[in-house]
Tab-separated table of C-alpha atoms in Angstrom:
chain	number	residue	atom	x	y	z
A	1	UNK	CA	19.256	-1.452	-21.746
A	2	UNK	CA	19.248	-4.136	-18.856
A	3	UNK	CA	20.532	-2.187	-15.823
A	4	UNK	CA	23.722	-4.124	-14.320
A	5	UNK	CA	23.463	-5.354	-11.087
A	6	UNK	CA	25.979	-6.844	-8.107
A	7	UNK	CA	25.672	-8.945	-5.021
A	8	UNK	CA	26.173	-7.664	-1.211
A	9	UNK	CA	29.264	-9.155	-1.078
A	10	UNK	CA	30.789	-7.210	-3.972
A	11	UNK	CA	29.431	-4.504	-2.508
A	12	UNK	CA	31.157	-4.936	0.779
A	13	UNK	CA	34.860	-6.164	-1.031
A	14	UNK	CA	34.849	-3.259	-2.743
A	15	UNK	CA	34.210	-0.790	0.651
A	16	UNK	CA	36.627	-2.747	2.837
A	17	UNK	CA	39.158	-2.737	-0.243
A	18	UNK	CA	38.613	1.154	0.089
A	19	UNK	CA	39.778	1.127	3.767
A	20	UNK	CA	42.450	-1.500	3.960
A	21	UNK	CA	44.348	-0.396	-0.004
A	22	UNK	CA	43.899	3.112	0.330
A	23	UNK	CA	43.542	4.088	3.399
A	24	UNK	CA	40.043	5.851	3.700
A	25	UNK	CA	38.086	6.350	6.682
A	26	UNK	CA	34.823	3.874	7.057
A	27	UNK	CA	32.394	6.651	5.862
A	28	UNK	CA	34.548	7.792	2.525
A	29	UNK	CA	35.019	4.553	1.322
A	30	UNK	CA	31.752	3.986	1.635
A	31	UNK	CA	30.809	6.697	-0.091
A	32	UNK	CA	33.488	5.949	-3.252
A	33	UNK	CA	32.086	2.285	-3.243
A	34	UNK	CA	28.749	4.014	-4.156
A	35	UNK	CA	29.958	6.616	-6.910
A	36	UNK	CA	32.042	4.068	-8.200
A	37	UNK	CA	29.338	1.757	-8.874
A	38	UNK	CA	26.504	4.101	-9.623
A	39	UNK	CA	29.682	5.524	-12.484
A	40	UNK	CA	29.136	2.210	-13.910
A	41	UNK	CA	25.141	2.107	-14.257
A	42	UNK	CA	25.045	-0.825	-11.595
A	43	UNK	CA	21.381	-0.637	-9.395
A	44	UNK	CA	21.933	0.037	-5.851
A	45	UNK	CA	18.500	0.151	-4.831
A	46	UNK	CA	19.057	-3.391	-3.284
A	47	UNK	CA	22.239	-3.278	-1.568
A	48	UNK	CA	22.524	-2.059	2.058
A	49	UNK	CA	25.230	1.400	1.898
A	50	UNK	CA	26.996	0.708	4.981
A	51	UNK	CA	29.720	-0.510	6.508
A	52	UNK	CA	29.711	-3.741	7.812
A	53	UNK	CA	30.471	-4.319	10.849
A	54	UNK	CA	33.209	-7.344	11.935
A	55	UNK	CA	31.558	-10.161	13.078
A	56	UNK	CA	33.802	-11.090	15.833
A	57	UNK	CA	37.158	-9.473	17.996
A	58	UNK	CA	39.165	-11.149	14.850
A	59	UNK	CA	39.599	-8.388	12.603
A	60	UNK	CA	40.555	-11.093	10.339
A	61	UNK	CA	37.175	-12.641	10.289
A	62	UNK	CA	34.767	-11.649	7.513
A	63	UNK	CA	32.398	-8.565	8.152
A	64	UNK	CA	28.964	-9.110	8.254
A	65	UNK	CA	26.107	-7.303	8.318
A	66	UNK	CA	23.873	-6.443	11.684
A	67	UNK	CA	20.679	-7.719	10.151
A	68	UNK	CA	22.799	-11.001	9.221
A	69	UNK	CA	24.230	-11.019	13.035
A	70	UNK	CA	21.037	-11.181	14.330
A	71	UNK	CA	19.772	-13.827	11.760
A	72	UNK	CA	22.786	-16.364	12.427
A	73	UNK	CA	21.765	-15.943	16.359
A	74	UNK	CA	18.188	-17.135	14.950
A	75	UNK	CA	19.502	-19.489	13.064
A	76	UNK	CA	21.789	-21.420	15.793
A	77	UNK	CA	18.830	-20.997	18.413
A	78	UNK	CA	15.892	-22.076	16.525
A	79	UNK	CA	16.659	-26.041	16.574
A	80	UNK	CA	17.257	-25.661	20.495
A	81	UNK	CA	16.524	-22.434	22.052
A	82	UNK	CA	12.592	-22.261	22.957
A	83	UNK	CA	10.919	-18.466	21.110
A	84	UNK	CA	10.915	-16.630	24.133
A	85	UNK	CA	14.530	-17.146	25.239
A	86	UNK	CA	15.185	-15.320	21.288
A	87	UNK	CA	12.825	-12.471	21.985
A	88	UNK	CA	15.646	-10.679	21.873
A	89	UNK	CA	17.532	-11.664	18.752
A	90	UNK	CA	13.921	-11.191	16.737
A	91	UNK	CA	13.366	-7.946	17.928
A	92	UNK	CA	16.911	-7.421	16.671
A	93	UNK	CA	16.379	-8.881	13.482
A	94	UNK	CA	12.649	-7.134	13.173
A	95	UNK	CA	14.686	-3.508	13.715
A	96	UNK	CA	16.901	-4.190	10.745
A	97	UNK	CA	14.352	-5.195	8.399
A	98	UNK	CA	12.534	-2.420	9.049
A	99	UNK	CA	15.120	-0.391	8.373
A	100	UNK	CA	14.660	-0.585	4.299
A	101	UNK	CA	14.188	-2.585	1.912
A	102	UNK	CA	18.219	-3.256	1.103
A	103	UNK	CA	18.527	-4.939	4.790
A	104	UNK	CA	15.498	-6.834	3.967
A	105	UNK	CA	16.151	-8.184	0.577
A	106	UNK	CA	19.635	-9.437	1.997
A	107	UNK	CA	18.132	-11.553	4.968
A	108	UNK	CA	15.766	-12.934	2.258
A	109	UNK	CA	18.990	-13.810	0.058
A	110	UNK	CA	20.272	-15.837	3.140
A	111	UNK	CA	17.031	-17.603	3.727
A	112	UNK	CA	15.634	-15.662	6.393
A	113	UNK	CA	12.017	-16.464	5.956
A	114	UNK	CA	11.875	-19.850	7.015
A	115	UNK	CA	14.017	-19.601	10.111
A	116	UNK	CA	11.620	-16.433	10.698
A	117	UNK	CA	8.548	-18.801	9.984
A	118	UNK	CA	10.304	-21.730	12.174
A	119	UNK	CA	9.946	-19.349	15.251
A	120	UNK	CA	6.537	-18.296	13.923
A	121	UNK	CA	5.167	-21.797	14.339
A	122	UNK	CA	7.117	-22.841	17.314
A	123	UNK	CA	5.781	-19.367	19.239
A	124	UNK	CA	2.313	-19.954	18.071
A	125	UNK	CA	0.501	-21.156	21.363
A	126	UNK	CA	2.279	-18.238	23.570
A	127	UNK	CA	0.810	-15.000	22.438
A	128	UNK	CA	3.375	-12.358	23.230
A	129	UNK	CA	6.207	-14.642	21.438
A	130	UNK	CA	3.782	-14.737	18.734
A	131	UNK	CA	3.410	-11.487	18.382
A	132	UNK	CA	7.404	-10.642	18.695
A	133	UNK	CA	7.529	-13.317	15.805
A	134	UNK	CA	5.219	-12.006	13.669
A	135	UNK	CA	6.311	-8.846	13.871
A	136	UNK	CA	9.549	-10.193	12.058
A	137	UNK	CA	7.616	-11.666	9.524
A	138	UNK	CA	5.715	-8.695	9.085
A	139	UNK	CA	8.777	-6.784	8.692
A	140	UNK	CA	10.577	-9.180	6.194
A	141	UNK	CA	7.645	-9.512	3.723
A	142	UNK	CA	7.402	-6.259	3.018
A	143	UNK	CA	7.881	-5.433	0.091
A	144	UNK	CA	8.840	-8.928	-0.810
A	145	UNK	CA	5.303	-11.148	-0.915
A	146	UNK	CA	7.283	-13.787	-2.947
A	147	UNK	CA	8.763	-15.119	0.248
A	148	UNK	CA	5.133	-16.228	1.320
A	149	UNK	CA	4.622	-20.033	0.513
A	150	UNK	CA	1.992	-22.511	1.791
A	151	UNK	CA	3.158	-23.255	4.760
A	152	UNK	CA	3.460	-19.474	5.877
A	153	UNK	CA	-0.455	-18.885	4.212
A	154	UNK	CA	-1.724	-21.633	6.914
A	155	UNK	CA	0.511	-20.059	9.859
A	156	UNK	CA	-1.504	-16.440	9.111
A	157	UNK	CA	-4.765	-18.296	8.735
A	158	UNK	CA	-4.020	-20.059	11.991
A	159	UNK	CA	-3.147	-16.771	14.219
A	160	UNK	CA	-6.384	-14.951	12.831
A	161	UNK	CA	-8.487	-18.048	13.952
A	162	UNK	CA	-6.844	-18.891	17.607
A	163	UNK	CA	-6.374	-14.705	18.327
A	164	UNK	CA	-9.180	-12.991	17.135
A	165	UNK	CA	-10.205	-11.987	20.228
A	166	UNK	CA	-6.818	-10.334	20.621
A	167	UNK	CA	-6.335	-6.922	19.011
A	168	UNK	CA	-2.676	-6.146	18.517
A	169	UNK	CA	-2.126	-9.969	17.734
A	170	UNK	CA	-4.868	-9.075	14.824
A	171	UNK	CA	-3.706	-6.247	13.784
A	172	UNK	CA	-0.456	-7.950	13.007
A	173	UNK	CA	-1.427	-10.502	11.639
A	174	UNK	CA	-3.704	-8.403	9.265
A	175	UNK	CA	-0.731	-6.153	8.370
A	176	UNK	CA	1.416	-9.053	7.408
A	177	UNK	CA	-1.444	-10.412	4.979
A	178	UNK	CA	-1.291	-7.238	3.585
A	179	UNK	CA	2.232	-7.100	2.795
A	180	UNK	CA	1.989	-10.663	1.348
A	181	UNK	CA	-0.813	-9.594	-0.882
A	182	UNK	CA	0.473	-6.435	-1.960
A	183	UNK	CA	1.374	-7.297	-5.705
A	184	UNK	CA	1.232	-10.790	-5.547
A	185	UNK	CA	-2.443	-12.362	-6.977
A	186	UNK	CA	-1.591	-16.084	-5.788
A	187	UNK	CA	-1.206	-15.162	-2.296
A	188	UNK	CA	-4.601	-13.146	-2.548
A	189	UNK	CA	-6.088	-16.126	-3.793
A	190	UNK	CA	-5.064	-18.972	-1.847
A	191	UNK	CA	-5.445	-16.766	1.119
A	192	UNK	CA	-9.226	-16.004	0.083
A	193	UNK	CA	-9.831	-19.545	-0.232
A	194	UNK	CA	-8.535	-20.216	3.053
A	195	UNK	CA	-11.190	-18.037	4.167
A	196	UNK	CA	-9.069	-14.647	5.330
A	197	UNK	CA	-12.111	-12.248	4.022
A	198	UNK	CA	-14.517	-13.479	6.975
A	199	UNK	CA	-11.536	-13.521	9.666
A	200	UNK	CA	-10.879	-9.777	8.529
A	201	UNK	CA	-14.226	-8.594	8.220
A	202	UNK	CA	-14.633	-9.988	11.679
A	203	UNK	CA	-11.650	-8.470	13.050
A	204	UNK	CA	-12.887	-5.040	12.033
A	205	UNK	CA	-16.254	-5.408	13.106
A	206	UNK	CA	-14.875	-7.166	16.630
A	207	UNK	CA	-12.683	-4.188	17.394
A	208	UNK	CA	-14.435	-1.194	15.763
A	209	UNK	CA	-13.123	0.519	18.588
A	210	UNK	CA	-9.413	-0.177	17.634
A	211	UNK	CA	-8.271	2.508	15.556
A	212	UNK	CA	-5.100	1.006	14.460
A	213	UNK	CA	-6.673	-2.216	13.971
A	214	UNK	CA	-9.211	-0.766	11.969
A	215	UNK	CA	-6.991	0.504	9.795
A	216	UNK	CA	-4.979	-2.294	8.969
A	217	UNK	CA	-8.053	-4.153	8.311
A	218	UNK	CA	-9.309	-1.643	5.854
A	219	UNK	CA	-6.503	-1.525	4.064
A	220	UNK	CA	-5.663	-5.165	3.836
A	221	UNK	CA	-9.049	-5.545	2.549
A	222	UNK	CA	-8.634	-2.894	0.150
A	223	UNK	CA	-5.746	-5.051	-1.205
A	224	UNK	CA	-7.558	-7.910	-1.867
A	225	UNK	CA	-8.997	-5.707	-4.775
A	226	UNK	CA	-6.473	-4.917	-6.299
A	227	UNK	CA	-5.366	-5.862	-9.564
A	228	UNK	CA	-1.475	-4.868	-9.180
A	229	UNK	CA	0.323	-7.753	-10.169
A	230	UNK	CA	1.974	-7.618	-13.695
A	231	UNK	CA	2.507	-11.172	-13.998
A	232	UNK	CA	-0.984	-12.337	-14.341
A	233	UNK	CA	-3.163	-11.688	-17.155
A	234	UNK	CA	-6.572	-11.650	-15.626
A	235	UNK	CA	-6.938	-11.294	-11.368
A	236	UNK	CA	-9.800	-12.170	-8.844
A	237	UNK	CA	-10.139	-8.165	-7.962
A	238	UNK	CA	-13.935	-8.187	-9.361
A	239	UNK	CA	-14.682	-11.217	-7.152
A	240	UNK	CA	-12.893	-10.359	-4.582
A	241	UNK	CA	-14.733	-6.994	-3.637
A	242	UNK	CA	-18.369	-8.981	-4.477
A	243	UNK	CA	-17.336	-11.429	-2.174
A	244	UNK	CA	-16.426	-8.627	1.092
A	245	UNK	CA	-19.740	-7.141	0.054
A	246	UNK	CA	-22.407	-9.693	-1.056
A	247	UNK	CA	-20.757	-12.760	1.619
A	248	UNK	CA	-19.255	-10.971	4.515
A	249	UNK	CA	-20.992	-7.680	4.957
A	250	UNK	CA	-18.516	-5.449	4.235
A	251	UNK	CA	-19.768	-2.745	3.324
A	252	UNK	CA	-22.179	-2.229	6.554
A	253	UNK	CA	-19.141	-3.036	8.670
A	254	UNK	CA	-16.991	-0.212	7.209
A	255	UNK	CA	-19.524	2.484	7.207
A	256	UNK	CA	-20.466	1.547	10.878
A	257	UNK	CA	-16.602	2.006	11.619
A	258	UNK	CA	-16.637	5.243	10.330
A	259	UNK	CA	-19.265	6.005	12.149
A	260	UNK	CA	-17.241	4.793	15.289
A	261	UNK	CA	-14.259	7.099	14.312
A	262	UNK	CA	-15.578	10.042	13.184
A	263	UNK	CA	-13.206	12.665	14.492
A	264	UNK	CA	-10.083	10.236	13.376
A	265	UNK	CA	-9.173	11.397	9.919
A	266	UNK	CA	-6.533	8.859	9.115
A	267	UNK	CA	-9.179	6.502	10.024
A	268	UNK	CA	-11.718	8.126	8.050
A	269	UNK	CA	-9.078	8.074	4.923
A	270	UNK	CA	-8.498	4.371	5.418
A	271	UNK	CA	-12.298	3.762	5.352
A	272	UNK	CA	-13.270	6.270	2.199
A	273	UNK	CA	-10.430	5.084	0.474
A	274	UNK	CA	-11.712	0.817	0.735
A	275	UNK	CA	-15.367	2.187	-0.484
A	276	UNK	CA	-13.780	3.345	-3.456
A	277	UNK	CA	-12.592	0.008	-3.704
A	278	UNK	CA	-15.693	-1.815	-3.428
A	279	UNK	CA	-18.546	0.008	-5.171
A	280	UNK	CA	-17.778	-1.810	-8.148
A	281	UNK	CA	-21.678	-2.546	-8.979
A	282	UNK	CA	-24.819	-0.364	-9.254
A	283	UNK	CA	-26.750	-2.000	-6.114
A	284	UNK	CA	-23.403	-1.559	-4.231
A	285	UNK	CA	-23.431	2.337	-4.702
A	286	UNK	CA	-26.730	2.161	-3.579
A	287	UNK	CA	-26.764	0.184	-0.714
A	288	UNK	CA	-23.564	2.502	0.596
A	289	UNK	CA	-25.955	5.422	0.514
A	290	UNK	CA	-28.543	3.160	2.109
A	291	UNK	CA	-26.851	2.095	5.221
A	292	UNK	CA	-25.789	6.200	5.689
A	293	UNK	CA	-22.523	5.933	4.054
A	294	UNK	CA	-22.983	9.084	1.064
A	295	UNK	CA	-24.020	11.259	3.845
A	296	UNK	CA	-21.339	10.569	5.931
A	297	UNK	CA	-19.606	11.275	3.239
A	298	UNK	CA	-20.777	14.414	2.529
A	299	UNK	CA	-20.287	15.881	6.138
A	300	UNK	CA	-17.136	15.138	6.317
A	301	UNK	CA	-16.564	17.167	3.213
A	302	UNK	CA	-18.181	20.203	4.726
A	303	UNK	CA	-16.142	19.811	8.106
A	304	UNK	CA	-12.994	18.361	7.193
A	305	UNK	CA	-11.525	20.966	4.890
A	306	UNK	CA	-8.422	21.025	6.348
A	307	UNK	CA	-7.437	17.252	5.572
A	308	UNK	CA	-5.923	17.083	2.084
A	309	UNK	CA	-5.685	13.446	2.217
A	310	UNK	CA	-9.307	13.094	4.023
A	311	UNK	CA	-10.727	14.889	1.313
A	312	UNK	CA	-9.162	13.672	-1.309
A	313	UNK	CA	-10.103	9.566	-0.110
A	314	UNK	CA	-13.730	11.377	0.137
A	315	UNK	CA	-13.814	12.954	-3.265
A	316	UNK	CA	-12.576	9.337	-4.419
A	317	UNK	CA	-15.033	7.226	-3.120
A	318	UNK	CA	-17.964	9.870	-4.041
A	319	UNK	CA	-16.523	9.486	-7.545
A	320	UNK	CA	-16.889	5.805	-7.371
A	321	UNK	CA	-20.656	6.191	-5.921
A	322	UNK	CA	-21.787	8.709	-8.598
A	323	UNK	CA	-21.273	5.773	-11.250
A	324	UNK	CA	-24.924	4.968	-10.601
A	325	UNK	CA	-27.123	7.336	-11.575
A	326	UNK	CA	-29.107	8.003	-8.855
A	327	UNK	CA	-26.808	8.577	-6.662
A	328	UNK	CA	-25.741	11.331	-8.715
A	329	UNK	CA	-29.321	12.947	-8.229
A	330	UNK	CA	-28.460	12.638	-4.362
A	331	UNK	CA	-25.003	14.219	-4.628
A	332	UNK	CA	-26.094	17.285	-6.656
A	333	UNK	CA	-29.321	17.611	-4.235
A	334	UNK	CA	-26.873	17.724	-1.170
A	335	UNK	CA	-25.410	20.254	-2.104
A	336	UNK	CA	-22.512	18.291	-3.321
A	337	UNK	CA	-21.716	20.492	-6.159
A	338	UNK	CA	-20.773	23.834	-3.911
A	339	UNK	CA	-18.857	21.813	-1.073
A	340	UNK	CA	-16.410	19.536	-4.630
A	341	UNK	CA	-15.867	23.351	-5.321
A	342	UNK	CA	-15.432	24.446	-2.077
A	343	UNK	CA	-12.634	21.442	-2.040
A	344	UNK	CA	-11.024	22.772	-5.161
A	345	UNK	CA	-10.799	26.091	-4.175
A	346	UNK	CA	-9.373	24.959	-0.774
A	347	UNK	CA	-7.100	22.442	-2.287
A	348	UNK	CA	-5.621	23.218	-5.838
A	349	UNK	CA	-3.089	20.026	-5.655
A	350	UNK	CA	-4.157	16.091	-5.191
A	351	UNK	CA	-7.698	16.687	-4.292
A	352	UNK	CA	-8.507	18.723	-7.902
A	353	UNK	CA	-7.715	15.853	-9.878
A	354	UNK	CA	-10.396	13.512	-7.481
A	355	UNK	CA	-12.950	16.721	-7.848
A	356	UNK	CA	-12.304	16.871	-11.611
A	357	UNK	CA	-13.095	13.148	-11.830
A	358	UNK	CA	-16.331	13.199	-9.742
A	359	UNK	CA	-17.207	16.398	-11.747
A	360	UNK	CA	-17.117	13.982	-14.927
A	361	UNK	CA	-18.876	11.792	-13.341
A	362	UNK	CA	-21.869	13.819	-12.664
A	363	UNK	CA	-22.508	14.692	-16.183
A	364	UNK	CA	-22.338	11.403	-17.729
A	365	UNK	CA	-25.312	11.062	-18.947
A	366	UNK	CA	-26.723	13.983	-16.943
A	367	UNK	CA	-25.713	16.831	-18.828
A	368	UNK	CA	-28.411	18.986	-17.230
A	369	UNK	CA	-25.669	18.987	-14.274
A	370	UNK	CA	-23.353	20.810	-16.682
A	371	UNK	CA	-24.493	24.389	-16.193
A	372	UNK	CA	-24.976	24.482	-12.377
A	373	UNK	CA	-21.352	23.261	-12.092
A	374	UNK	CA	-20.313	25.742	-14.399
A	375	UNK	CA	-21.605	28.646	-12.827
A	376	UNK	CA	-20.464	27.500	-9.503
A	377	UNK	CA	-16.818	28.455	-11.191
A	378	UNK	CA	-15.994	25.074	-12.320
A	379	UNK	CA	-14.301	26.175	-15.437
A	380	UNK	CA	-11.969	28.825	-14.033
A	381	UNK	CA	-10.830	25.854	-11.114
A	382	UNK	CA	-10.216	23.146	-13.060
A	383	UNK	CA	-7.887	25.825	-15.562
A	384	UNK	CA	-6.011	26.770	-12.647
A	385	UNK	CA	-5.537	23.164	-11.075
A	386	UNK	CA	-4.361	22.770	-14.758
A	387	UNK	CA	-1.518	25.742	-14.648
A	388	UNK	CA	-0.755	24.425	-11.040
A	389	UNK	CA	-0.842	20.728	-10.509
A	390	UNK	CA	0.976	18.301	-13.749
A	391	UNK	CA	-0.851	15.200	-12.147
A	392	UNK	CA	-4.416	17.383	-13.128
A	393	UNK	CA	-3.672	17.170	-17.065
A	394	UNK	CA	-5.361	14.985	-18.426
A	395	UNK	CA	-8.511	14.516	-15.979
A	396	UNK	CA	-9.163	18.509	-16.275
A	397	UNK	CA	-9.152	18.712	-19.905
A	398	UNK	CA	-11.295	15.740	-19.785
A	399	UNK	CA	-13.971	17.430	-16.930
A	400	UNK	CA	-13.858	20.825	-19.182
A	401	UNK	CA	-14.627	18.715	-22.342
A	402	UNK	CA	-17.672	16.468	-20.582
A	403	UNK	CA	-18.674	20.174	-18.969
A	404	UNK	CA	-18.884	21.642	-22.478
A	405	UNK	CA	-16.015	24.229	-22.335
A	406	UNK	CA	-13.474	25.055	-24.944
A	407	UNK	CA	-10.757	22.581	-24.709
A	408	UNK	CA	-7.254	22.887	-26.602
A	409	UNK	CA	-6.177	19.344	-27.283
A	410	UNK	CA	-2.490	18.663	-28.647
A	411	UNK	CA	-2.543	16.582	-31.770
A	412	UNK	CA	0.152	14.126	-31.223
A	413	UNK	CA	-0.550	12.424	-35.058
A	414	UNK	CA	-2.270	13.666	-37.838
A	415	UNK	CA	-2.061	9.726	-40.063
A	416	UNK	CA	0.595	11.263	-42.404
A	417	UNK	CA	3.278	9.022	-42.956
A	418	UNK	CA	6.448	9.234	-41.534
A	419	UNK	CA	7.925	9.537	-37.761
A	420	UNK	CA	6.031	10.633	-34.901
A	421	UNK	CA	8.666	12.899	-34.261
A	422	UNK	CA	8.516	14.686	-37.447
């Protein structure tokens, strides 16, 4: 059933009607706008749940919203007013958009974006306005990559060229490609084609020593592999991660990072995590383990125990090495084996179901691997991240099966006809 939906402003009618019919404080007739509605099955999830606040000393004069405030100040100034005398009214208008995604989705309903991009362009040769200005863009994309047209994908490619040599300018710029891409193949596209892979690639490998930088530049790349967006049939992830690797060095550049960072976990994550993402051929696992990467890899697995997230990104792109088939010789011969069990034992939650897929990995077509995991205590790990962790279901049963253990599969339909539910 199609789930009813309403517009901000019947939203708002209904909370001041609350107040000025019967009489309720601000914050309970809020809070009876939203039962009311929710009573009804109408989606609130892009409606902003406050009150808003009056737009002027006439109490007769609509309300408004604060994130709508700031963007009519935008809008009067932009025409007139030069970026720098609206620094404020941006940063104003950044704050409320990063507030959620409800105060977002209304300034794009009232045509934010290209009063935002208007004072994008205009700020472009003065770098801090620039960077106040795309810090609103940043903040008004997210989570809404739509709003990106042609105009805006030249403006990003622009700022990466003219302030590469300028970090937090970068890093912004980086972040708001990545919210543009995020779900949205055309803008991945047209932005690859205007050449954004070499202009991030370059921005990581210019400020290694950036940490925040770094990892906005991991992950952006890491979008641009992606293969997220429901309305397309068939994406450009494949290509995408050939091109980082085989055109722009990528994969050299993020294991030298890591190198760099190697006592910043969320760092570490960010750069395990892209790996995954872009050993998508045989050579490619092997050229990771190559240029250091797997033994990286594998230390930081032996120190970094107490990292859920770190080891889990690890486990992940270990998983993704050990599709070629040497590189499986090189885990096992590592000592990978004790220190995936070591992991499980340490961490019966997110990181089982990684160690449960690298486990199947090792024994595709190298069952000889089987026993040795198994009388590491595989079997009686994998059980228990079964009883303990939902998300481990499947991939356990899967791991005990490719080990050789006993598995007890549910038979959802035996061909008999009838219902399923029978």
């Amino acid at each position: 059933m199609a789930t009813r939906r309403i517009t901000q402003e019947t939203f708002d009618a209904a909370v001041r009607e609350n107040m000025e019919e019967f009489e309720m404080d601000p914050d309970e007739a809020l809070r009876e706008a939203v039962e009311q509605f929710e009573s009804q099955g109408v989606e609130l999830s892009c409606i902003v749940k406050a009150v808003p606040a009056v737009s002027s000393e006439d109490k007769q004069e609509e309300q408004t919203h604060e994130v709508l405030q700031a963007l009519d100040s935008l809008r009067i100034g932009k025409d007139s007013a030069s970026v720098t005398d609206m620094t404020a009214d941006i940063k104003r208008f950044t704050e409320h958009c990063s507030l959620g995604f409800p105060q977002r989705y209304l300034a794009a309903q009232k045509d934010a974006y290209p009063v935002i991009l208007s004072c994008c362009k205009k700020s472009l040769e003065d770098q801090e306005a620039v960077l106040t200005a795309l810090s609103a863009l940043a903040a008004l994309t997210d989570g809404q990559p739509d709003l990106l047209d042609a105009e805006g994908q030249q403006f990003l490619l622009d700022v990466l060229k003219k302030y590469r040599a300028v970090s937090c300018v970068t890093r912004v710029a980086i972040h708001t490609v990545r919210h543009c891409c995020l779900k949205h193949e055309q803008n991945r596209q047209d932005l690859v084609k205007g050449g954004v892979l070499p202009l991030m690639t370059g921005a990581l490998k210019q400020h290694s020593g950036c940490a925040e930088l770094v990892k906005e530049a991991s992950a952006a790349l890491r979008v641009m592999t992606f293969d997220d967006d429901v309305r397309v049939t068939f994406g450009h992830a494949h290509e995408h991660a050939k091109s980082i690797v085989l055109e722009h060095n990528g994969l050299k550049i993020i294991i030298e990072a890591a190198k760099a960072h190697f006592d910043n976990t969320s760092v570490l994550s960010e750069l395990c995590a892209t790996l995954s993402r872009l050993a998508v051929r045989n050579e490619f696992c092997q050229d990771v383990c190559d240029l250091g990467g797997l033994k990286i890899m594998m230390t930081l697995l032996a120190d970094s125990y107490e990292s859920a997230e770190l080891v889990r990104q690890v486990l992940s792109a270990i998983r993704a090495l050990a599709g070629n088939d040497d590189v499986k010789d090189m885990v096992v011969n590592a000592g990978g084996v004790q220190l995936i069990v070591i992991a499980m034992n340490r961490h019966i939650s997110n990181p089982a179901k990684q160690a449960c897929m690298l486990m199947r990995n090792l024994v595709a077509r190298m069952q000889n691997y089987s026993q040795p995991i198994l009388e590491m205590g595989a079997e009686a790990l994998i059980a228990q991240a079964l009883k303990t962790h939902q998300d481990c279901g499947d991939v356990g049963k899967a791991a005990l099966r490719d080990l050789g253990c006993q598995v007890q599969l549910r038979e959802l339909w035996t061909g008999k006809h009838g219902s399923l539910t029978n």
